[in-house]
Amino acid sequence: MNITDLIQGAVASRTTRFAFELLPPLKGDGTRSVFGAIDPLMDFNPAYINVTFHREALKEDIRPDGSREWHIMRRRPGTVGISAAIRRKYDVEVVPHLICGGWSKYDIEDSLIDMDFLGLHNVLALRGDKRQNEPRFVPYAQGHAHAADLVRQIQAMNRGEFIDGEVEECHHSKFSVGVAGYPEKHFEAANAQSDLQYLKEKVDAGADYIVTQMFFDNSKYFDFVERCRKAGITVPIIPGIKPISTPKHLEILPRTFSVSLPEELVKAVRACGEDTQAAREVGIEWAIHQAKELKAAEVPIIHFYTMGRTDNIRKIARNVF
């Protein structure tokens, strides 16, 4: 089932569904850690599970002669494979992420064909981050510079159109395409208005729904939805929530994701000192409050960012769903 169908079903029944995002295993790990993170959350009947995609990294090796050698490596490969394994084991819809960074449009086409063969008919289309040694995002050779271009390629495949036009009569894929939205704007955008224009371009290219970046003040989400509607963006907008889980998040999250933290939340976490468990409980309670308010507003799905640990997400879900 496509995510758009799940959203429409939730809207029609005036219910709020639960969804969450996971990282694929580190290279060399098996499926145990991923399944172990999913198992405690299946009691809440998730609408879908997202699986992130990670760019290649550069690794430095020292040769015997003392010179340095750099080579490309992937720390978390296997997004498509683990997505298929999750879908098969749990009979739940899975949304693998697909990014522009580090991939040519031909690599992307091959990956989409694999997804279609495996019964993965949902995808979150993202530009992705810059590579660690680059000052800004650089498109891969014969790749895409923007997520809107990736959305266009996916929708072209849905119409039976391949890159080189080499197939005339073919099977048509039926991908439902999600994209990212930023209630507090993408950090590279000049301003909120230009960021909204980029988002509208992704929707006009064929995106079926939007999942937001994390936010910690629900008013930012509601304002974002209102601004989107005024800009002519009519697709569903799914709110994304991440609970604070360590005092270090007070620095890491604003710096990494360009999000702001309400002063009330900051004070509560700082009052925990170095007590990580106490800070984790503060984050759980804050997220419960956010989710209850969003549920009262009848959003169709609430999307949770887990970063691989789900004990806190289970506590939130138990209090909300």
mmCIF file of C-alpha atoms in Angstrom, residues 129-298:
data_model
loop_
_atom_site.group_PDB
_atom_site.id
_atom_site.type_symbol
_atom_site.label_atom_id
_atom_site.label_comp_id
_atom_site.label_asym_id
_atom_site.label_seq_id
_atom_site.Cartn_x
_atom_site.Cartn_y
_atom_site.Cartn_z
ATOM 1 C CA ASP A 129 24.285 16.085 2.585
ATOM 2 C CA LYS A 130 27.561 17.256 1.158
ATOM 3 C CA ARG A 131 30.529 14.930 1.408
ATOM 4 C CA GLN A 132 32.678 15.446 4.484
ATOM 5 C CA ASN A 133 35.604 16.951 2.561
ATOM 6 C CA GLU A 134 33.514 19.329 0.462
ATOM 7 C CA PRO A 135 32.610 22.921 1.397
ATOM 8 C CA ARG A 136 29.218 22.590 -0.273
ATOM 9 C CA PHE A 137 27.072 19.975 -1.963
ATOM 10 C CA VAL A 138 28.553 18.881 -5.291
ATOM 11 C CA PRO A 139 26.366 16.803 -7.650
ATOM 12 C CA TYR A 140 27.738 13.424 -8.632
ATOM 13 C CA ALA A 141 28.807 12.931 -12.246
ATOM 14 C CA GLN A 142 25.620 12.459 -14.307
ATOM 15 C CA GLY A 143 23.662 12.888 -11.086
ATOM 16 C CA HIS A 144 21.128 15.320 -9.702
ATOM 17 C CA ALA A 145 21.790 18.628 -7.986
ATOM 18 C CA HIS A 146 18.367 18.935 -6.361
ATOM 19 C CA ALA A 147 15.757 16.669 -4.790
ATOM 20 C CA ALA A 148 13.173 17.997 -7.277
ATOM 21 C CA ASP A 149 15.200 16.398 -10.081
ATOM 22 C CA LEU A 150 15.168 13.087 -8.219
ATOM 23 C CA VAL A 151 11.392 13.332 -7.802
ATOM 24 C CA ARG A 152 11.051 13.938 -11.542
ATOM 25 C CA GLN A 153 13.109 10.837 -12.308
ATOM 26 C CA ILE A 154 10.971 8.670 -10.014
ATOM 27 C CA GLN A 155 7.743 9.980 -11.506
ATOM 28 C CA ALA A 156 9.125 9.409 -15.013
ATOM 29 C CA MET A 157 9.689 5.747 -14.098
ATOM 30 C CA ASN A 158 6.113 5.599 -12.872
ATOM 31 C CA ARG A 159 5.131 6.632 -16.403
ATOM 32 C CA GLY A 160 7.384 3.951 -17.896
ATOM 33 C CA GLU A 161 10.064 6.422 -18.988
ATOM 34 C CA PHE A 162 13.697 5.391 -18.511
ATOM 35 C CA ILE A 163 16.753 7.630 -18.699
ATOM 36 C CA ASP A 164 17.896 6.724 -22.189
ATOM 37 C CA GLY A 165 14.459 5.910 -23.571
ATOM 38 C CA GLU A 166 15.690 2.409 -24.389
ATOM 39 C CA VAL A 167 12.471 0.667 -23.310
ATOM 40 C CA GLU A 168 9.278 1.330 -25.247
ATOM 41 C CA GLU A 169 6.755 -1.127 -23.817
ATOM 42 C CA CYS A 170 7.381 -1.776 -20.147
ATOM 43 C CA HIS A 171 6.046 -2.331 -16.673
ATOM 44 C CA HIS A 172 5.146 0.907 -14.889
ATOM 45 C CA SER A 173 6.285 1.319 -11.293
ATOM 46 C CA LYS A 174 3.875 2.839 -8.772
ATOM 47 C CA PHE A 175 6.107 4.692 -6.336
ATOM 48 C CA SER A 176 4.586 7.036 -3.786
ATOM 49 C CA VAL A 177 7.145 9.805 -3.281
ATOM 50 C CA GLY A 178 7.728 11.756 -0.099
ATOM 51 C CA VAL A 179 10.033 14.748 0.336
ATOM 52 C CA ALA A 180 11.454 16.704 3.262
ATOM 53 C CA GLY A 181 10.141 20.031 4.507
ATOM 54 C CA TYR A 182 11.719 22.416 6.988
ATOM 55 C CA PRO A 183 9.462 24.352 9.388
ATOM 56 C CA GLU A 184 12.496 26.449 10.379
ATOM 57 C CA LYS A 185 13.939 26.464 6.814
ATOM 58 C CA HIS A 186 16.832 24.481 5.408
ATOM 59 C CA PHE A 187 20.133 25.848 6.675
ATOM 60 C CA GLU A 188 21.311 26.587 3.128
ATOM 61 C CA ALA A 189 18.213 28.592 2.177
ATOM 62 C CA ALA A 190 18.581 32.359 2.069
ATOM 63 C CA ASN A 191 15.257 32.844 3.828
ATOM 64 C CA ALA A 192 11.986 31.086 4.664
ATOM 65 C CA GLN A 193 10.271 32.267 1.492
ATOM 66 C CA SER A 194 12.932 30.919 -0.858
ATOM 67 C CA ASP A 195 12.952 27.655 1.084
ATOM 68 C CA LEU A 196 9.205 27.395 0.541
ATOM 69 C CA GLN A 197 9.689 27.914 -3.182
ATOM 70 C CA TYR A 198 12.155 25.017 -3.312
ATOM 71 C CA LEU A 199 9.620 22.863 -1.481
ATOM 72 C CA LYS A 200 6.876 23.819 -3.923
ATOM 73 C CA GLU A 201 9.173 22.859 -6.787
ATOM 74 C CA LYS A 202 9.505 19.368 -5.282
ATOM 75 C CA VAL A 203 5.738 19.084 -4.923
ATOM 76 C CA ASP A 204 5.154 20.380 -8.452
ATOM 77 C CA ALA A 205 7.658 17.770 -9.658
ATOM 78 C CA GLY A 206 5.380 15.054 -8.263
ATOM 79 C CA ALA A 207 5.927 14.651 -4.521
ATOM 80 C CA ASP A 208 2.862 13.076 -2.897
ATOM 81 C CA TYR A 209 3.515 14.159 0.679
ATOM 82 C CA ILE A 210 5.963 16.004 2.924
ATOM 83 C CA VAL A 211 7.691 14.861 6.120
ATOM 84 C CA THR A 212 9.062 17.679 8.237
ATOM 85 C CA GLN A 213 12.425 18.060 9.841
ATOM 86 C CA MET A 214 12.261 17.727 13.616
ATOM 87 C CA PHE A 215 10.861 20.656 15.580
ATOM 88 C CA PHE A 216 10.350 21.196 19.295
ATOM 89 C CA ASP A 217 7.676 23.874 19.242
ATOM 90 C CA ASN A 218 4.403 22.799 17.627
ATOM 91 C CA SER A 219 3.565 26.379 16.689
ATOM 92 C CA LYS A 220 6.388 26.187 14.145
ATOM 93 C CA TYR A 221 4.731 23.192 12.515
ATOM 94 C CA PHE A 222 1.270 24.782 12.409
ATOM 95 C CA ASP A 223 2.736 28.004 11.004
ATOM 96 C CA PHE A 224 4.675 26.006 8.409
ATOM 97 C CA VAL A 225 1.512 24.209 7.264
ATOM 98 C CA GLU A 226 -0.318 27.520 6.970
ATOM 99 C CA ARG A 227 2.491 29.059 4.915
ATOM 100 C CA CYS A 228 2.569 25.988 2.661
ATOM 101 C CA ARG A 229 -1.166 26.200 2.007
ATOM 102 C CA LYS A 230 -0.913 29.888 1.156
ATOM 103 C CA ALA A 231 1.901 29.038 -1.280
ATOM 104 C CA GLY A 232 -0.331 26.529 -3.058
ATOM 105 C CA ILE A 233 1.188 23.378 -1.525
ATOM 106 C CA THR A 234 -1.778 21.102 -0.888
ATOM 107 C CA VAL A 235 -0.206 17.675 -0.261
ATOM 108 C CA PRO A 236 -0.271 16.151 3.269
ATOM 109 C CA ILE A 237 2.420 17.407 5.657
ATOM 110 C CA ILE A 238 3.521 14.831 8.242
ATOM 111 C CA PRO A 239 5.136 16.240 11.402
ATOM 112 C CA GLY A 240 8.480 14.777 12.489
ATOM 113 C CA ILE A 241 9.410 14.583 16.177
ATOM 114 C CA LYS A 242 12.669 13.645 17.863
ATOM 115 C CA PRO A 243 12.854 13.420 21.660
ATOM 116 C CA ILE A 244 15.895 14.870 23.390
ATOM 117 C CA SER A 245 17.849 11.921 24.812
ATOM 118 C CA THR A 246 21.061 13.416 26.183
ATOM 119 C CA PRO A 247 22.232 16.826 27.506
ATOM 120 C CA LYS A 248 24.592 16.962 24.518
ATOM 121 C CA HIS A 249 21.584 17.367 22.233
ATOM 122 C CA LEU A 250 21.267 20.964 23.393
ATOM 123 C CA GLU A 251 24.344 21.682 21.288
ATOM 124 C CA ILE A 252 24.262 18.898 18.697
ATOM 125 C CA LEU A 253 20.708 19.275 17.377
ATOM 126 C CA PRO A 254 20.717 23.053 16.715
ATOM 127 C CA ARG A 255 24.166 22.846 15.135
ATOM 128 C CA THR A 256 23.498 19.762 13.017
ATOM 129 C CA PHE A 257 19.885 20.288 11.997
ATOM 130 C CA SER A 258 19.475 24.077 12.307
ATOM 131 C CA VAL A 259 16.532 23.792 14.676
ATOM 132 C CA SER A 260 15.739 25.961 17.673
ATOM 133 C CA LEU A 261 14.979 24.664 21.161
ATOM 134 C CA PRO A 262 12.366 26.338 23.410
ATOM 135 C CA GLU A 263 13.905 27.929 26.487
ATOM 136 C CA GLU A 264 11.615 25.920 28.771
ATOM 137 C CA LEU A 265 12.992 22.685 27.314
ATOM 138 C CA VAL A 266 16.582 23.924 27.512
ATOM 139 C CA LYS A 267 16.196 24.846 31.201
ATOM 140 C CA ALA A 268 14.631 21.486 32.024
ATOM 141 C CA VAL A 269 17.456 19.563 30.345
ATOM 142 C CA ARG A 270 20.165 21.746 31.897
ATOM 143 C CA ALA A 271 18.655 21.114 35.320
ATOM 144 C CA CYS A 272 19.546 17.444 34.804
ATOM 145 C CA GLY A 273 23.262 18.248 34.795
ATOM 146 C CA GLU A 274 25.195 15.289 33.429
ATOM 147 C CA ASP A 275 22.417 12.830 34.298
ATOM 148 C CA THR A 276 21.667 11.384 30.866
ATOM 149 C CA GLN A 277 18.727 9.291 32.047
ATOM 150 C CA ALA A 278 17.060 12.294 33.657
ATOM 151 C CA ALA A 279 17.541 14.298 30.444
ATOM 152 C CA ARG A 280 16.094 11.398 28.499
ATOM 153 C CA GLU A 281 12.964 11.470 30.668
ATOM 154 C CA VAL A 282 12.612 15.201 30.080
ATOM 155 C CA GLY A 283 12.797 14.548 26.341
ATOM 156 C CA ILE A 284 10.162 11.824 26.585
ATOM 157 C CA GLU A 285 7.719 14.048 28.470
ATOM 158 C CA TRP A 286 8.260 16.931 26.052
ATOM 159 C CA ALA A 287 7.643 14.673 23.048
ATOM 160 C CA ILE A 288 4.513 13.217 24.676
ATOM 161 C CA HIS A 289 3.153 16.734 25.068
ATOM 162 C CA GLN A 290 3.991 17.560 21.441
ATOM 163 C CA ALA A 291 2.427 14.354 20.120
ATOM 164 C CA LYS A 292 -0.776 14.743 22.133
ATOM 165 C CA GLU A 293 -1.257 18.259 20.825
ATOM 166 C CA LEU A 294 -0.635 17.132 17.247
ATOM 167 C CA LYS A 295 -3.021 14.220 17.688
ATOM 168 C CA ALA A 296 -5.688 16.590 19.020
ATOM 169 C CA ALA A 297 -5.219 18.584 15.810
ATOM 170 C CA GLU A 298 -5.974 15.354 13.897
#
